[in-house]
Amino acid sequence: MSAFSERVYDCVRRIPKGRITNYGSIAVLAGEPRAARGVGYALSHLSPETDVPWWRVVNRRGAISTSRVSGLAQRQRALLEREGIVFDDRGEASWERFAWDPYE
DNA sequence: AAACTGACTAATA
DNA sequence: CTATTAGCCAGTT
């Protein structure tokens, strides 16, 4: 496991319940501001029993980015709604309202 | 070492 | 608004 992935997982673990963030922010916190894709790749290889709340990470629009994996998007949305996140008609969450501020 | 892939973004048309 | 292009990084082949 690379140091970058370790930092990514550590940052994701810091996301409070009921909040969401995007891949780019995680990349910044991990020390690589342009590694959004790397973040996505790292999260896609997590073990089923991991303690990392990967479902709190969505794309820049506040929508589920796991569309490419069958069934996963639906599961992620269910997990988020279970924590209080609300999705609109377009399947997007209110970024202004649920975004995680790492400095709080 | 080079080419490919992928749960990304920003800029452009 | 959507579609396309091009950059970006990590990990695999």
Short mmCIF file of N, CA and C (backbone and C1' of nucleotides) in Angstrom, two decimals:
data_model
loop_
_atom_site.label_atom_id
_atom_site.label_comp_id
_atom_site.label_asym_id
_atom_site.label_seq_id
_atom_site.Cartn_x
_atom_site.Cartn_y
_atom_site.Cartn_z
N MET A 1 0.83 -1.20 0.00
CA MET A 1 0.00 0.00 0.00
C MET A 1 0.87 1.25 0.00
N SER A 2 0.61 2.15 -0.92
CA SER A 2 1.44 3.35 -1.03
C SER A 2 1.11 4.38 0.04
N ALA A 3 2.05 5.30 0.27
CA ALA A 3 1.84 6.34 1.27
C ALA A 3 0.67 7.22 0.88
N PHE A 4 0.52 7.43 -0.41
CA PHE A 4 -0.59 8.27 -0.89
C PHE A 4 -1.93 7.66 -0.49
N SER A 5 -2.08 6.38 -0.75
CA SER A 5 -3.33 5.71 -0.41
C SER A 5 -3.59 5.78 1.09
N GLU A 6 -2.54 5.62 1.88
CA GLU A 6 -2.68 5.71 3.34
C GLU A 6 -3.23 7.07 3.73
N ARG A 7 -2.68 8.12 3.12
CA ARG A 7 -3.15 9.47 3.43
C ARG A 7 -4.59 9.65 2.99
N VAL A 8 -4.93 9.10 1.83
CA VAL A 8 -6.30 9.20 1.33
C VAL A 8 -7.26 8.54 2.31
N TYR A 9 -6.93 7.33 2.73
CA TYR A 9 -7.82 6.61 3.66
C TYR A 9 -7.95 7.37 4.97
N ASP A 10 -6.85 7.94 5.44
CA ASP A 10 -6.88 8.68 6.70
C ASP A 10 -7.79 9.90 6.59
N CYS A 11 -7.72 10.59 5.47
CA CYS A 11 -8.56 11.77 5.26
C CYS A 11 -10.02 11.39 5.18
N VAL A 12 -10.32 10.31 4.48
CA VAL A 12 -11.71 9.87 4.33
C VAL A 12 -12.29 9.46 5.69
N ARG A 13 -11.46 8.86 6.52
CA ARG A 13 -11.93 8.47 7.86
C ARG A 13 -12.32 9.69 8.69
N ARG A 14 -11.76 10.86 8.35
CA ARG A 14 -12.04 12.09 9.11
C ARG A 14 -13.37 12.72 8.70
N ILE A 15 -14.00 12.22 7.63
CA ILE A 15 -15.27 12.80 7.20
C ILE A 15 -16.36 12.47 8.22
N PRO A 16 -16.98 13.50 8.79
CA PRO A 16 -18.03 13.29 9.81
C PRO A 16 -19.26 12.63 9.20
N LYS A 17 -20.01 11.92 10.00
CA LYS A 17 -21.25 11.30 9.54
C LYS A 17 -22.24 12.39 9.11
N GLY A 18 -22.90 12.14 7.99
CA GLY A 18 -23.88 13.10 7.50
C GLY A 18 -23.27 14.20 6.64
N ARG A 19 -22.00 14.08 6.33
CA ARG A 19 -21.34 15.07 5.47
C ARG A 19 -20.79 14.36 4.24
N ILE A 20 -20.53 15.14 3.18
CA ILE A 20 -19.94 14.57 1.97
C ILE A 20 -18.78 15.45 1.50
N THR A 21 -17.95 14.94 0.66
CA THR A 21 -16.86 15.72 0.10
C THR A 21 -16.56 15.15 -1.29
N ASN A 22 -15.70 15.85 -2.03
CA ASN A 22 -15.41 15.40 -3.39
C ASN A 22 -13.99 14.88 -3.48
N TYR A 23 -13.70 14.17 -4.55
CA TYR A 23 -12.39 13.54 -4.75
C TYR A 23 -11.26 14.58 -4.74
N GLY A 24 -11.52 15.73 -5.34
CA GLY A 24 -10.48 16.76 -5.40
C GLY A 24 -10.05 17.23 -4.02
N SER A 25 -11.01 17.42 -3.10
CA SER A 25 -10.68 17.88 -1.76
C SER A 25 -9.84 16.84 -1.03
N ILE A 26 -10.21 15.58 -1.17
CA ILE A 26 -9.43 14.51 -0.55
C ILE A 26 -8.01 14.52 -1.10
N ALA A 27 -7.91 14.74 -2.40
CA ALA A 27 -6.58 14.79 -3.03
C ALA A 27 -5.75 15.92 -2.41
N VAL A 28 -6.37 17.08 -2.21
CA VAL A 28 -5.67 18.21 -1.61
C VAL A 28 -5.20 17.86 -0.19
N LEU A 29 -6.09 17.27 0.60
CA LEU A 29 -5.75 16.91 1.97
C LEU A 29 -4.64 15.85 1.99
N ALA A 30 -4.61 15.05 0.93
CA ALA A 30 -3.60 13.99 0.86
C ALA A 30 -2.26 14.53 0.35
N GLY A 31 -2.26 15.80 -0.04
CA GLY A 31 -1.01 16.41 -0.47
C GLY A 31 -0.78 16.41 -1.97
N GLU A 32 -1.77 15.93 -2.75
CA GLU A 32 -1.66 15.90 -4.21
C GLU A 32 -2.92 16.53 -4.82
N PRO A 33 -2.94 17.85 -4.96
CA PRO A 33 -4.12 18.60 -5.39
C PRO A 33 -4.73 18.13 -6.71
N ARG A 34 -3.96 17.47 -7.55
CA ARG A 34 -4.48 17.03 -8.85
C ARG A 34 -4.69 15.53 -8.94
N ALA A 35 -4.70 14.87 -7.81
CA ALA A 35 -4.80 13.41 -7.82
C ALA A 35 -6.21 12.90 -7.58
N ALA A 36 -7.21 13.63 -8.07
CA ALA A 36 -8.59 13.21 -7.87
C ALA A 36 -8.82 11.80 -8.42
N ARG A 37 -8.26 11.53 -9.58
CA ARG A 37 -8.43 10.20 -10.17
C ARG A 37 -7.75 9.14 -9.32
N GLY A 38 -6.60 9.49 -8.79
CA GLY A 38 -5.88 8.55 -7.93
C GLY A 38 -6.70 8.22 -6.70
N VAL A 39 -7.41 9.20 -6.17
CA VAL A 39 -8.27 8.98 -5.01
C VAL A 39 -9.36 7.97 -5.36
N GLY A 40 -10.00 8.20 -6.51
CA GLY A 40 -11.05 7.29 -6.94
C GLY A 40 -10.54 5.88 -7.10
N TYR A 41 -9.36 5.77 -7.67
CA TYR A 41 -8.77 4.44 -7.87
C TYR A 41 -8.52 3.76 -6.53
N ALA A 42 -7.97 4.52 -5.59
CA ALA A 42 -7.66 3.95 -4.26
C ALA A 42 -8.93 3.46 -3.58
N LEU A 43 -9.99 4.26 -3.63
CA LEU A 43 -11.24 3.89 -2.97
C LEU A 43 -11.89 2.69 -3.64
N SER A 44 -11.64 2.52 -4.92
CA SER A 44 -12.25 1.40 -5.65
C SER A 44 -11.63 0.07 -5.26
N HIS A 45 -10.48 0.10 -4.58
CA HIS A 45 -9.79 -1.13 -4.21
C HIS A 45 -9.84 -1.39 -2.71
N LEU A 46 -10.81 -0.80 -2.03
CA LEU A 46 -10.94 -1.01 -0.58
C LEU A 46 -11.51 -2.39 -0.29
N SER A 47 -11.12 -2.96 0.85
CA SER A 47 -11.65 -4.25 1.26
C SER A 47 -13.07 -4.08 1.79
N PRO A 48 -13.91 -5.11 1.64
CA PRO A 48 -15.32 -5.03 2.08
C PRO A 48 -15.44 -4.70 3.56
N GLU A 49 -14.47 -5.13 4.36
CA GLU A 49 -14.56 -4.88 5.81
C GLU A 49 -13.78 -3.66 6.25
N THR A 50 -13.46 -2.79 5.29
CA THR A 50 -12.69 -1.59 5.63
C THR A 50 -13.48 -0.66 6.53
N ASP A 51 -12.77 0.15 7.31
CA ASP A 51 -13.43 1.12 8.19
C ASP A 51 -13.51 2.49 7.53
N VAL A 52 -13.10 2.56 6.26
CA VAL A 52 -13.12 3.83 5.53
C VAL A 52 -14.50 4.11 4.94
N PRO A 53 -15.12 5.22 5.34
CA PRO A 53 -16.45 5.60 4.83
C PRO A 53 -16.39 6.14 3.41
N TRP A 54 -16.04 5.28 2.46
CA TRP A 54 -15.84 5.68 1.07
C TRP A 54 -17.09 6.28 0.44
N TRP A 55 -18.27 5.93 0.95
CA TRP A 55 -19.52 6.41 0.34
C TRP A 55 -19.74 7.90 0.59
N ARG A 56 -18.95 8.52 1.50
CA ARG A 56 -19.11 9.95 1.74
C ARG A 56 -18.33 10.77 0.73
N VAL A 57 -17.70 10.09 -0.23
CA VAL A 57 -16.93 10.79 -1.27
C VAL A 57 -17.72 10.72 -2.58
N VAL A 58 -18.09 11.89 -3.10
CA VAL A 58 -18.85 11.96 -4.36
C VAL A 58 -18.12 12.89 -5.33
N ASN A 59 -18.66 13.06 -6.53
CA ASN A 59 -17.97 13.91 -7.50
C ASN A 59 -18.26 15.40 -7.25
N ARG A 60 -17.70 16.24 -8.10
CA ARG A 60 -17.75 17.69 -7.90
C ARG A 60 -19.16 18.26 -7.85
N ARG A 61 -20.12 17.61 -8.51
CA ARG A 61 -21.49 18.11 -8.55
C ARG A 61 -22.32 17.63 -7.38
N GLY A 62 -21.75 16.79 -6.51
CA GLY A 62 -22.51 16.26 -5.39
C GLY A 62 -23.32 15.05 -5.78
N ALA A 63 -22.97 14.45 -6.94
CA ALA A 63 -23.70 13.27 -7.40
C ALA A 63 -22.84 12.02 -7.23
N ILE A 64 -23.49 10.87 -7.30
CA ILE A 64 -22.77 9.60 -7.17
C ILE A 64 -21.92 9.37 -8.41
N SER A 65 -20.67 9.03 -8.18
CA SER A 65 -19.74 8.82 -9.29
C SER A 65 -19.48 7.35 -9.57
N THR A 66 -20.17 6.49 -8.84
CA THR A 66 -19.92 5.05 -8.98
C THR A 66 -20.84 4.41 -10.03
N SER A 67 -21.35 5.25 -10.93
CA SER A 67 -22.31 4.76 -11.94
C SER A 67 -21.77 3.62 -12.75
N ARG A 68 -20.43 3.57 -12.92
CA ARG A 68 -19.84 2.55 -13.79
C ARG A 68 -19.90 1.16 -13.18
N VAL A 69 -20.05 1.07 -11.87
CA VAL A 69 -20.13 -0.23 -11.22
C VAL A 69 -21.60 -0.55 -10.92
N SER A 70 -22.10 -1.61 -11.52
CA SER A 70 -23.51 -1.96 -11.39
C SER A 70 -23.93 -2.18 -9.94
N GLY A 71 -25.00 -1.51 -9.55
CA GLY A 71 -25.56 -1.70 -8.21
C GLY A 71 -24.88 -0.90 -7.12
N LEU A 72 -23.66 -0.49 -7.36
CA LEU A 72 -22.91 0.21 -6.31
C LEU A 72 -23.46 1.61 -6.07
N ALA A 73 -23.84 2.30 -7.12
CA ALA A 73 -24.35 3.67 -7.00
C ALA A 73 -25.60 3.68 -6.12
N GLN A 74 -26.46 2.72 -6.36
CA GLN A 74 -27.71 2.66 -5.59
C GLN A 74 -27.42 2.41 -4.12
N ARG A 75 -26.42 1.55 -3.88
CA ARG A 75 -26.05 1.23 -2.51
C ARG A 75 -25.45 2.45 -1.81
N GLN A 76 -24.59 3.18 -2.54
CA GLN A 76 -23.97 4.36 -1.96
C GLN A 76 -25.01 5.41 -1.61
N ARG A 77 -25.96 5.61 -2.51
CA ARG A 77 -27.00 6.60 -2.25
C ARG A 77 -27.82 6.23 -1.02
N ALA A 78 -28.11 4.93 -0.89
CA ALA A 78 -28.88 4.47 0.27
C ALA A 78 -28.11 4.74 1.56
N LEU A 79 -26.81 4.48 1.54
CA LEU A 79 -25.98 4.71 2.73
C LEU A 79 -25.98 6.19 3.10
N LEU A 80 -25.89 7.06 2.09
CA LEU A 80 -25.85 8.50 2.35
C LEU A 80 -27.20 9.00 2.88
N GLU A 81 -28.27 8.52 2.27
CA GLU A 81 -29.60 8.95 2.71
C GLU A 81 -29.83 8.50 4.15
N ARG A 82 -29.22 7.35 4.47
CA ARG A 82 -29.35 6.80 5.83
C ARG A 82 -28.67 7.71 6.85
N GLU A 83 -27.70 8.51 6.37
CA GLU A 83 -26.99 9.43 7.27
C GLU A 83 -27.58 10.84 7.22
N GLY A 84 -28.65 11.01 6.44
CA GLY A 84 -29.31 12.30 6.41
C GLY A 84 -29.10 13.11 5.14
N ILE A 85 -28.27 12.58 4.22
CA ILE A 85 -28.03 13.31 2.97
C ILE A 85 -29.28 13.20 2.09
N VAL A 86 -29.67 14.32 1.49
CA VAL A 86 -30.86 14.36 0.65
C VAL A 86 -30.47 14.61 -0.80
N PHE A 87 -31.00 13.80 -1.71
CA PHE A 87 -30.72 13.96 -3.14
C PHE A 87 -31.92 14.56 -3.85
N ASP A 88 -31.65 15.45 -4.79
CA ASP A 88 -32.75 16.08 -5.52
C ASP A 88 -33.16 15.21 -6.71
N ASP A 89 -33.99 15.78 -7.59
CA ASP A 89 -34.51 15.03 -8.73
C ASP A 89 -33.41 14.55 -9.65
N ARG A 90 -32.35 15.34 -9.74
CA ARG A 90 -31.26 14.98 -10.64
C ARG A 90 -30.27 14.02 -10.00
N GLY A 91 -30.58 13.56 -8.81
CA GLY A 91 -29.69 12.63 -8.13
C GLY A 91 -28.46 13.32 -7.56
N GLU A 92 -28.61 14.63 -7.28
CA GLU A 92 -27.49 15.37 -6.73
C GLU A 92 -27.83 15.86 -5.32
N ALA A 93 -26.82 15.87 -4.45
CA ALA A 93 -27.03 16.35 -3.07
C ALA A 93 -26.74 17.84 -3.01
N SER A 94 -27.30 18.51 -2.01
CA SER A 94 -27.06 19.94 -1.84
C SER A 94 -25.66 20.16 -1.31
N TRP A 95 -24.76 20.53 -2.22
CA TRP A 95 -23.37 20.68 -1.84
C TRP A 95 -23.20 21.73 -0.74
N GLU A 96 -23.85 22.87 -0.90
CA GLU A 96 -23.72 23.96 0.06
C GLU A 96 -24.08 23.52 1.47
N ARG A 97 -24.95 22.53 1.55
CA ARG A 97 -25.49 22.13 2.84
C ARG A 97 -24.77 20.95 3.48
N PHE A 98 -24.29 20.00 2.64
CA PHE A 98 -23.68 18.79 3.20
C PHE A 98 -22.16 18.72 3.05
N ALA A 99 -21.58 19.71 2.38
CA ALA A 99 -20.13 19.67 2.17
C ALA A 99 -19.36 19.63 3.49
N TRP A 100 -18.29 18.86 3.52
CA TRP A 100 -17.47 18.75 4.74
C TRP A 100 -16.38 19.81 4.72
N ASP A 101 -16.31 20.58 5.79
CA ASP A 101 -15.25 21.56 5.93
C ASP A 101 -14.15 20.97 6.81
N PRO A 102 -13.01 20.58 6.22
CA PRO A 102 -11.92 19.93 6.95
C PRO A 102 -11.32 20.80 8.04
N TYR A 103 -11.63 22.09 8.03
CA TYR A 103 -11.03 22.99 9.01
C TYR A 103 -11.90 23.19 10.25
N GLU A 104 -13.05 22.56 10.29
CA GLU A 104 -13.91 22.78 11.46
C GLU A 104 -13.59 21.81 12.58
P DA B 1 13.04 4.38 -15.95
"O5'" DA B 1 12.46 3.45 -17.15
"C5'" DA B 1 13.25 3.19 -18.27
"C4'" DA B 1 12.37 2.90 -19.47
"C3'" DA B 1 11.28 3.94 -19.69
"O3'" DA B 1 11.02 4.10 -21.08
"C1'" DA B 1 10.28 1.84 -19.26
P DA B 2 10.11 5.34 -21.59
"O5'" DA B 2 8.83 4.53 -22.13
"C5'" DA B 2 9.01 3.54 -23.12
"C4'" DA B 2 7.67 2.99 -23.56
"C3'" DA B 2 6.62 4.08 -23.78
"O3'" DA B 2 5.79 3.70 -24.89
"C1'" DA B 2 5.91 2.63 -22.05
P DA B 3 4.51 4.60 -25.30
"O5'" DA B 3 3.34 3.63 -24.79
"C5'" DA B 3 3.40 2.25 -25.08
"C4'" DA B 3 2.12 1.57 -24.64
"C3'" DA B 3 0.87 2.41 -24.89
"O3'" DA B 3 -0.20 1.55 -25.25
"C1'" DA B 3 1.09 1.98 -22.57
P DC B 4 -1.64 2.19 -25.66
"O5'" DC B 4 -2.59 1.58 -24.55
"C5'" DC B 4 -2.01 1.03 -23.34
"C4'" DC B 4 -3.08 0.36 -22.52
"C3'" DC B 4 -4.43 1.05 -22.60
"O3'" DC B 4 -5.47 0.13 -22.36
"C1'" DC B 4 -3.50 1.39 -20.45
P DT B 5 -6.99 0.62 -22.49
"O5'" DT B 5 -7.37 0.79 -20.94
"C5'" DT B 5 -7.28 -0.33 -20.07
"C4'" DT B 5 -7.62 0.08 -18.64
"C3'" DT B 5 -8.92 0.87 -18.51
"O3'" DT B 5 -9.77 0.24 -17.55
"C1'" DT B 5 -7.15 1.92 -17.33
P DG B 6 -11.29 0.61 -17.54
"O5'" DG B 6 -11.36 1.54 -16.24
"C5'" DG B 6 -11.02 1.01 -14.97
"C4'" DG B 6 -11.01 2.12 -13.94
"C3'" DG B 6 -12.22 3.07 -14.07
"O3'" DG B 6 -12.85 3.23 -12.81
"C1'" DG B 6 -10.18 4.29 -14.06
P DA B 7 -14.50 2.84 -12.81
"O5'" DA B 7 -15.25 3.77 -11.75
"C5'" DA B 7 -14.95 4.92 -11.70
"C4'" DA B 7 -15.49 5.81 -10.65
"C3'" DA B 7 -14.34 6.64 -10.14
"O3'" DA B 7 -14.77 7.96 -10.01
"C1'" DA B 7 -15.43 5.58 -8.34
P DC B 8 -14.73 8.93 -11.28
"O5'" DC B 8 -13.45 9.78 -10.85
"C5'" DC B 8 -13.23 10.26 -9.52
"C4'" DC B 8 -12.62 11.65 -9.60
"C3'" DC B 8 -13.64 12.76 -9.90
"O3'" DC B 8 -13.38 13.88 -9.05
"C1'" DC B 8 -11.92 12.80 -11.51
P DT B 9 -14.44 15.09 -9.01
"O5'" DT B 9 -13.60 16.33 -9.55
"C5'" DT B 9 -12.60 16.12 -10.53
"C4'" DT B 9 -11.90 17.41 -10.85
"C3'" DT B 9 -12.79 18.65 -11.03
"O3'" DT B 9 -12.04 19.81 -10.72
"C1'" DT B 9 -11.94 17.94 -13.14
P DA B 10 -12.82 21.27 -10.79
"O5'" DA B 10 -12.19 22.00 -12.06
"C5'" DA B 10 -10.79 21.93 -12.30
"C4'" DA B 10 -10.49 22.49 -13.68
"C3'" DA B 10 -11.32 23.71 -14.02
"O3'" DA B 10 -10.48 24.68 -14.63
"C1'" DA B 10 -11.68 22.02 -15.65
P DA B 11 -11.12 26.04 -15.22
"O5'" DA B 11 -11.06 25.79 -16.80
"C5'" DA B 11 -9.87 25.26 -17.38
"C4'" DA B 11 -10.06 25.06 -18.88
"C3'" DA B 11 -10.76 26.22 -19.58
"O3'" DA B 11 -10.13 26.44 -20.84
"C1'" DA B 11 -11.96 24.22 -19.95
P DT B 12 -10.62 27.74 -21.72
"O5'" DT B 12 -11.45 27.03 -22.89
"C5'" DT B 12 -10.88 25.91 -23.56
"C4'" DT B 12 -11.90 25.28 -24.51
"C3'" DT B 12 -12.74 26.29 -25.29
"O3'" DT B 12 -12.58 26.04 -26.69
"C1'" DT B 12 -14.10 24.60 -24.35
P DA B 13 -13.35 27.03 -27.76
"O5'" DA B 13 -14.55 26.14 -28.30
"C5'" DA B 13 -14.30 24.82 -28.77
"C4'" DA B 13 -15.61 24.17 -29.23
"C3'" DA B 13 -16.52 25.12 -29.99
"O3'" DA B 13 -17.20 24.41 -31.03
"C1'" DA B 13 -17.65 24.34 -28.10
P DC C 1 -26.78 24.13 -15.60
"O5'" DC C 1 -27.20 23.20 -16.84
"C5'" DC C 1 -28.54 22.82 -17.03
"C4'" DC C 1 -28.73 22.36 -18.47
"C3'" DC C 1 -27.74 21.27 -18.88
"O3'" DC C 1 -28.31 20.01 -18.62
"C1'" DC C 1 -27.78 23.02 -20.52
P DT C 2 -27.42 18.74 -18.37
"O5'" DT C 2 -26.88 18.36 -19.83
"C5'" DT C 2 -27.78 18.05 -20.86
"C4'" DT C 2 -27.01 17.83 -22.17
"C3'" DT C 2 -26.01 16.67 -22.10
"O3'" DT C 2 -26.01 15.97 -23.33
"C1'" DT C 2 -24.89 18.67 -22.67
P DA C 3 -25.15 14.62 -23.45
"O5'" DA C 3 -23.89 15.12 -24.30
"C5'" DA C 3 -24.08 15.78 -25.53
"C4'" DA C 3 -22.75 15.91 -26.29
"C3'" DA C 3 -21.79 14.75 -26.12
"O3'" DA C 3 -21.14 14.48 -27.36
"C1'" DA C 3 -20.79 16.73 -25.29
P DT C 4 -20.01 13.36 -27.46
"O5'" DT C 4 -18.66 14.21 -27.44
"C5'" DT C 4 -18.60 15.41 -28.21
"C4'" DT C 4 -17.22 16.09 -28.08
"C3'" DT C 4 -16.06 15.10 -27.97
"O3'" DT C 4 -15.01 15.55 -28.84
"C1'" DT C 4 -16.02 16.62 -26.16
P DT C 5 -13.62 14.74 -28.98
"O5'" DT C 5 -12.65 15.54 -28.02
"C5'" DT C 5 -12.79 16.97 -27.91
"C4'" DT C 5 -11.52 17.58 -27.33
"C3'" DT C 5 -10.31 16.64 -27.27
"O3'" DT C 5 -9.14 17.36 -27.62
"C1'" DT C 5 -10.98 17.30 -25.06
P DA C 6 -7.72 16.64 -27.62
"O5'" DA C 6 -7.12 17.15 -26.23
"C5'" DA C 6 -7.33 18.50 -25.84
"C4'" DA C 6 -6.88 18.70 -24.41
"C3'" DA C 6 -5.61 17.92 -24.07
"O3'" DA C 6 -4.79 18.74 -23.23
"C1'" DA C 6 -7.29 17.38 -22.54
P DG C 7 -3.30 18.57 -23.10
"O5'" DG C 7 -3.11 19.28 -21.71
"C5'" DG C 7 -2.64 18.88 -20.63
"C4'" DG C 7 -3.41 18.72 -19.36
"C3'" DG C 7 -2.53 17.88 -18.45
"O3'" DG C 7 -1.96 18.73 -17.47
"C1'" DG C 7 -4.82 17.26 -18.31
P DC C 8 -0.62 18.14 -16.85
"O5'" DC C 8 -1.14 17.32 -15.58
"C5'" DC C 8 -2.04 17.91 -14.67
"C4'" DC C 8 -2.75 16.85 -13.86
"C3'" DC C 8 -1.85 15.70 -13.43
"O3'" DC C 8 -1.23 16.02 -12.19
"C1'" DC C 8 -4.02 14.94 -14.11
P DC C 9 0.11 15.30 -11.82
"O5'" DC C 9 -0.40 14.00 -11.05
"C5'" DC C 9 -1.26 14.13 -9.93
"C4'" DC C 9 -1.78 12.77 -9.52
"C3'" DC C 9 -0.67 11.73 -9.30
"O3'" DC C 9 -0.82 11.10 -8.06
"C1'" DC C 9 -2.34 10.87 -10.74
P DA C 10 0.30 10.15 -7.52
"O5'" DA C 10 -0.44 8.73 -7.56
"C5'" DA C 10 -1.63 8.57 -6.80
"C4'" DA C 10 -2.18 7.18 -6.95
"C3'" DA C 10 -1.14 6.08 -6.72
"O3'" DA C 10 -1.75 5.02 -6.02
"C1'" DA C 10 -2.00 5.92 -8.94
P DG C 11 -0.89 3.84 -5.48
"O5'" DG C 11 -1.21 2.69 -6.54
"C5'" DG C 11 -2.57 2.37 -6.77
"C4'" DG C 11 -2.71 1.38 -7.92
"C3'" DG C 11 -1.69 0.23 -7.87
"O3'" DG C 11 -2.39 -0.99 -8.11
"C1'" DG C 11 -1.62 1.30 -9.97
P DT C 12 -1.62 -2.37 -8.14
"O5'" DT C 12 -1.79 -2.85 -9.65
"C5'" DT C 12 -3.08 -2.73 -10.28
"C4'" DT C 12 -2.99 -3.14 -11.75
"C3'" DT C 12 -2.18 -4.40 -12.00
"O3'" DT C 12 -2.88 -5.26 -12.90
"C1'" DT C 12 -1.40 -2.63 -13.35
P DT C 13 -2.30 -6.70 -13.29
"O5'" DT C 13 -1.70 -6.42 -14.74
"C5'" DT C 13 -2.55 -5.84 -15.73
"C4'" DT C 13 -1.82 -5.80 -17.06
"C3'" DT C 13 -0.93 -7.02 -17.34
"O3'" DT C 13 -1.00 -7.35 -18.72
"C1'" DT C 13 0.39 -5.07 -17.42
#
